[in-house]
PDB file of C-alpha atoms in Angstrom:
ATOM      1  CA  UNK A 227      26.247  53.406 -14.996  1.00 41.00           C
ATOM      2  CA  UNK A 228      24.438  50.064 -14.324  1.00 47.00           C
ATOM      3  CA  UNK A 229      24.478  48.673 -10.421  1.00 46.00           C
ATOM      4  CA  UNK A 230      23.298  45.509  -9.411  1.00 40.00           C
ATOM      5  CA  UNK A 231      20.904  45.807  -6.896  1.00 41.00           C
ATOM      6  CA  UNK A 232      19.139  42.527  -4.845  1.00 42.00           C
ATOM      7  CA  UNK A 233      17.810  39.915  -6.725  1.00 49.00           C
ATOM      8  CA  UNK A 234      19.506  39.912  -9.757  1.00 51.00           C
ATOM      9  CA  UNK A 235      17.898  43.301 -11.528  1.00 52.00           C
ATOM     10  CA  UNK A 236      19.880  46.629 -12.599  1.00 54.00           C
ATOM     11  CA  UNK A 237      19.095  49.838 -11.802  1.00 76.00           C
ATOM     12  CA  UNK A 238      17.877  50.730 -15.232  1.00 82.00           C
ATOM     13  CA  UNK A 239      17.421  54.258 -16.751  1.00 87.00           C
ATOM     14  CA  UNK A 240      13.909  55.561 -17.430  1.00 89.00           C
ATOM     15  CA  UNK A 241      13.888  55.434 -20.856  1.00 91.00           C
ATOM     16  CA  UNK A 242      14.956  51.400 -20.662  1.00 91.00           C
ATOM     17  CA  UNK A 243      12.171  50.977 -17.974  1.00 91.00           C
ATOM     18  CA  UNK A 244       9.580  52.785 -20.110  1.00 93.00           C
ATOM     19  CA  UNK A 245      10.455  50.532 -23.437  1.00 93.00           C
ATOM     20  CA  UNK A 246      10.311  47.611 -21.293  1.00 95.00           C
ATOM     21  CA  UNK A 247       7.113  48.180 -20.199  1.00 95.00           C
ATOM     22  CA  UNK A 248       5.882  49.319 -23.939  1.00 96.00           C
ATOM     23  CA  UNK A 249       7.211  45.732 -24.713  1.00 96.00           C
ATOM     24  CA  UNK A 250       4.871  44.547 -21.954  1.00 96.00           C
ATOM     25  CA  UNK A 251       2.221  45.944 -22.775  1.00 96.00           C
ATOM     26  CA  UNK A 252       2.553  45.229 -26.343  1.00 95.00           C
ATOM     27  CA  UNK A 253       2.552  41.391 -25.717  1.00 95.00           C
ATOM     28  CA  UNK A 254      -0.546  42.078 -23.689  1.00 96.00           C
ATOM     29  CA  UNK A 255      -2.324  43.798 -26.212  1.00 94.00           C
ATOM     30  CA  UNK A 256      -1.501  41.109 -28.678  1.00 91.00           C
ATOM     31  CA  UNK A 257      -2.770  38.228 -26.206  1.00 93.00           C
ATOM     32  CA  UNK A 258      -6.094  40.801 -25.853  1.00 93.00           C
ATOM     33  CA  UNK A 259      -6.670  40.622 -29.565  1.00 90.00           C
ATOM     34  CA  UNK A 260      -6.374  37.315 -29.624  1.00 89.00           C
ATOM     35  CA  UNK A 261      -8.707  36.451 -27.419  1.00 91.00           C
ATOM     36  CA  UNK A 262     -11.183  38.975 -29.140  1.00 89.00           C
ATOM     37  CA  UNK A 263     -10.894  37.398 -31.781  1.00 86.00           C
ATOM     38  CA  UNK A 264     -11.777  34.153 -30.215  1.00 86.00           C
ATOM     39  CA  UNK A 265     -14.994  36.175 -29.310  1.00 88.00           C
ATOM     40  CA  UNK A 266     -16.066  37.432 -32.265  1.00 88.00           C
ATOM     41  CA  UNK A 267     -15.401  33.947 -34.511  1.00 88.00           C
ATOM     42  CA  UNK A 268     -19.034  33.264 -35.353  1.00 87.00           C
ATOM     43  CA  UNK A 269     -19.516  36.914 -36.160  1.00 88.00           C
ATOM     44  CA  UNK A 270     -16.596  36.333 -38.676  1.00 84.00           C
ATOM     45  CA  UNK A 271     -18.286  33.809 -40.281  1.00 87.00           C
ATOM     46  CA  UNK A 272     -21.650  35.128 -40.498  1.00 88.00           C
ATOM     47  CA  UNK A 273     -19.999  38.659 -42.163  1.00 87.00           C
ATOM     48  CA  UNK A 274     -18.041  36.188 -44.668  1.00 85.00           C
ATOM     49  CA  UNK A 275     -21.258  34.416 -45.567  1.00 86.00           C
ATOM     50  CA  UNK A 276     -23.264  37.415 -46.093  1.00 89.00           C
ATOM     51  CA  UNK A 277     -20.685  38.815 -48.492  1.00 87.00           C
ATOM     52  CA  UNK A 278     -20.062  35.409 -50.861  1.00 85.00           C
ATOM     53  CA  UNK A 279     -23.368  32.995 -50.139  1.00 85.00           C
ATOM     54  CA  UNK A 280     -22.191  30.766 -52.475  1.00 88.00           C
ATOM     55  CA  UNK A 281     -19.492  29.452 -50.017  1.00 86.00           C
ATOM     56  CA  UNK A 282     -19.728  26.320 -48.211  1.00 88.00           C
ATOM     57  CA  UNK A 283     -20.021  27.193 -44.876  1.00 87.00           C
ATOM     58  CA  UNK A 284     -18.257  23.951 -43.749  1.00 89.00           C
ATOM     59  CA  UNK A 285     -15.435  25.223 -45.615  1.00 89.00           C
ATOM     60  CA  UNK A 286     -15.429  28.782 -43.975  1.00 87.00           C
ATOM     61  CA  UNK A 287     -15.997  27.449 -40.132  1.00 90.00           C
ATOM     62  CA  UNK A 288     -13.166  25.588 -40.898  1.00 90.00           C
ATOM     63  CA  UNK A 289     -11.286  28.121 -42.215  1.00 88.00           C
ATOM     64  CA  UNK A 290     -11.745  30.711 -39.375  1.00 88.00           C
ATOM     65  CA  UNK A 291     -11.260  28.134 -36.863  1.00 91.00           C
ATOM     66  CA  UNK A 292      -7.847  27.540 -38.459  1.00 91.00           C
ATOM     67  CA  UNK A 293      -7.407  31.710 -38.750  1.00 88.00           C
ATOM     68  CA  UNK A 294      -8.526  32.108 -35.038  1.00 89.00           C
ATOM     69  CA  UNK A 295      -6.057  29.418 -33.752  1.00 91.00           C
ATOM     70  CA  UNK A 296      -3.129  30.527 -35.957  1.00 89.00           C
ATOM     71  CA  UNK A 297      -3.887  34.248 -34.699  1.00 87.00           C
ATOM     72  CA  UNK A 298      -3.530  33.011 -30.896  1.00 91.00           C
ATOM     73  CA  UNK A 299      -0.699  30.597 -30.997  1.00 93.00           C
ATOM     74  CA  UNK A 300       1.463  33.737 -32.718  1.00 89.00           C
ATOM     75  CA  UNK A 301       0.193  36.575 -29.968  1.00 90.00           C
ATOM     76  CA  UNK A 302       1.423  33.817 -27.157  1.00 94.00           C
ATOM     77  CA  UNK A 303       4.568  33.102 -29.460  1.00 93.00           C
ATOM     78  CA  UNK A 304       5.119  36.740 -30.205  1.00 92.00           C
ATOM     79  CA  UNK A 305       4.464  38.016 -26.162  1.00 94.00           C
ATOM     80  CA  UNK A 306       6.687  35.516 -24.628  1.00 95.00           C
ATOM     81  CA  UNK A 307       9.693  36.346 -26.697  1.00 94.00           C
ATOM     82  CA  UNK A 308       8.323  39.655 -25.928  1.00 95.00           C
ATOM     83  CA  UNK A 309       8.443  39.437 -22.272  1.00 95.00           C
ATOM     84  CA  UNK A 310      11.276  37.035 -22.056  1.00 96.00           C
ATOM     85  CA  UNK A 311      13.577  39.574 -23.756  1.00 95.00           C
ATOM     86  CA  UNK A 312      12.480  42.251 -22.291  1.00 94.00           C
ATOM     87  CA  UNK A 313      13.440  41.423 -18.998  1.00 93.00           C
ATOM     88  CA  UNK A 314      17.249  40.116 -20.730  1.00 92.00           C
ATOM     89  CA  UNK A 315      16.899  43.836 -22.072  1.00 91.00           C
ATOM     90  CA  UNK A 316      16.068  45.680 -18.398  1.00 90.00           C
ATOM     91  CA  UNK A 317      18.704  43.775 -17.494  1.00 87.00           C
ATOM     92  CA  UNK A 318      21.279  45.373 -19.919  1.00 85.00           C
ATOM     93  CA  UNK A 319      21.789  42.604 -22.155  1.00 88.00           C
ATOM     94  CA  UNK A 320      22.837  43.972 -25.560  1.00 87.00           C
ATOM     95  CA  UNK A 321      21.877  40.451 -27.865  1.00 91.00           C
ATOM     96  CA  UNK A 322      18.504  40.932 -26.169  1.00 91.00           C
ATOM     97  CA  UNK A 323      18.178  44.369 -27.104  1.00 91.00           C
ATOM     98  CA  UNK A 324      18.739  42.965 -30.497  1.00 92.00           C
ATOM     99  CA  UNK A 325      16.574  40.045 -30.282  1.00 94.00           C
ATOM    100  CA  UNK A 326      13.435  42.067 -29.531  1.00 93.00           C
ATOM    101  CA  UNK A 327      13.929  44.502 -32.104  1.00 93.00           C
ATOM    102  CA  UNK A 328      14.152  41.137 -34.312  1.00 94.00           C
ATOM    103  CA  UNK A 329      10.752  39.819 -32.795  1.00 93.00           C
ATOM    104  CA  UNK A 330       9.378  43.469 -33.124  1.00 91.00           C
ATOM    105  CA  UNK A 331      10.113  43.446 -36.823  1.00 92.00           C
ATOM    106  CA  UNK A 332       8.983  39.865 -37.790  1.00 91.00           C
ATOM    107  CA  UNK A 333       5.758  40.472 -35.807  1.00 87.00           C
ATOM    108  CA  UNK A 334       5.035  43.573 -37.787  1.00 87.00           C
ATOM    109  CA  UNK A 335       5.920  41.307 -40.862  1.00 89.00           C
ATOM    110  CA  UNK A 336       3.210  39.302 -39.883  1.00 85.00           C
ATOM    111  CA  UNK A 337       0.862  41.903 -38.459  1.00 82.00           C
ATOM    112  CA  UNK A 338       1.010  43.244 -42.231  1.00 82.00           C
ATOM    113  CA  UNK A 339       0.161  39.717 -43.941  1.00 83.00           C
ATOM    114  CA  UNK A 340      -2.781  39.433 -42.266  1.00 76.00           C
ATOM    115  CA  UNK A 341      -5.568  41.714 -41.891  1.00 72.00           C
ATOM    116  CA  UNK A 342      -5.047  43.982 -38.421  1.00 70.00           C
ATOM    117  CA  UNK A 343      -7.754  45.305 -35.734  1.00 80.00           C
ATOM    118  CA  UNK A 344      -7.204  48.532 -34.725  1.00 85.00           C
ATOM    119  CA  UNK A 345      -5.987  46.584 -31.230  1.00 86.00           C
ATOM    120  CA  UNK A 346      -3.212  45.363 -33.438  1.00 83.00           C
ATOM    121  CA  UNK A 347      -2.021  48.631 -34.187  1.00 85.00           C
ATOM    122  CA  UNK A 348      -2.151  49.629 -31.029  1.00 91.00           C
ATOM    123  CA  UNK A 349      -0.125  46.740 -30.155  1.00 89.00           C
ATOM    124  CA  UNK A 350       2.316  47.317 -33.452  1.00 87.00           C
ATOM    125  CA  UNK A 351       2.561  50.795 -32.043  1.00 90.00           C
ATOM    126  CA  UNK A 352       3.843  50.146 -28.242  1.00 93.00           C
ATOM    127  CA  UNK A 353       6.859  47.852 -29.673  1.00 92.00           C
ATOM    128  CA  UNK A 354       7.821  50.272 -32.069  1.00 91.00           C
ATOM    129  CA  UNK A 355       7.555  52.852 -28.708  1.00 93.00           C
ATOM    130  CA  UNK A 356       9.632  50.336 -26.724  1.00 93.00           C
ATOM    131  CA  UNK A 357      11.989  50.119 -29.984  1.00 92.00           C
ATOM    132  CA  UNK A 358      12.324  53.555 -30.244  1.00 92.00           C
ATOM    133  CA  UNK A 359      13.370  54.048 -26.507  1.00 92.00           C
ATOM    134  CA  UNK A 360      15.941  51.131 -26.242  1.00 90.00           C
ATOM    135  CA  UNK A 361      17.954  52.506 -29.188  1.00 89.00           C
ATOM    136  CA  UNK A 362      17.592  56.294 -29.884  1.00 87.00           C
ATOM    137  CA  UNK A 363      18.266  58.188 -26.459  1.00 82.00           C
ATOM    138  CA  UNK A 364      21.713  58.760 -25.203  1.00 84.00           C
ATOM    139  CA  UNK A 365      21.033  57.403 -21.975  1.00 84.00           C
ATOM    140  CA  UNK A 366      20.262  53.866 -23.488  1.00 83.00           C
ATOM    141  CA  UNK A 367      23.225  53.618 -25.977  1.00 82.00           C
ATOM    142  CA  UNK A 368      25.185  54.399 -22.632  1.00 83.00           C
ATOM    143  CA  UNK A 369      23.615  51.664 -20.848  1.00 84.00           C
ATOM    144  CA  UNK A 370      23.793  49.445 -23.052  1.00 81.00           C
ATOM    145  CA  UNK A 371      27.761  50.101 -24.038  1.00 79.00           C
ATOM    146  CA  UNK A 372      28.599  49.811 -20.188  1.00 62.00           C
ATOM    147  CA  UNK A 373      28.948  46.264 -19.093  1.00 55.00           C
ATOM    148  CA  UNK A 374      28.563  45.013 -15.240  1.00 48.00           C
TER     149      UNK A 374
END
């Protein structure tokens, strides 16, 4: 059974607290990647004129500029809802148990679309972790089915 305790938090199981830190760390990852990515831009390029030289390399600067920024403003969309509803869902909020597995599955939607890093994976793999815990074990469809 949930208890309020000081400031606002709930007691939470140890399967909610591990899936909210695998949501955590998930959004982390993502923002890692992201900033990787940022890193490794011109060596992007380079690999993309190498393989077609008959590109304009105007045209493919501009393009991985657009594919780097794209790539960061979804890993800070993407870890804020992250974060923001995984703390709803430590709380015991049921719509935000819902609403990250929502944000989970859209991001692998996306993750999909484009072409992944194995750092995206790893990422892809911690929310389907923190998924996994929030839903399957008893002690977090009991949580979750008790209000406060």
């Amino acid at each position: 059974m949930k208890m309020r305790i000081s400031g606002g938090d709930t007691d939470a199981p140890s399967v909610i607290r591990v899936s909210f830190w695998s949501w955590i760390a998930a959004a982390v990852v993502g923002l890692i990647d992201a900033v990787l990515f940022f890193y490794f831009k011109n060596q992007l390029i380079d690999s993309t004129m190498r393989a077609n030289p008959s590109l304009n390399i105007d045209q493919v600067r501009s393009g991985a500029n657009s594919f780097v920024w794209l790539t960061l403003i979804l890993a800070v969309l993407f870890g804020s809802l992250y974060v923001y509803f995984a703390y709803r869902m430590r709380a015991g909020e049921r719509k935000a148990r819902t609403r990250l597995l929502i944000a989970g599955v859209v991001h692998l939607v996306v993750s999909i679309l484009f072409p992944v890093s194995l750092v995206v994976l790893i990422g892809v793999v911690l929310s389907l972790v923190g998924a996994l815990a929030m839903y399957l074990p008893a002690t977090a469809k009991t949580y979750f089915t008790n209000e406060v």
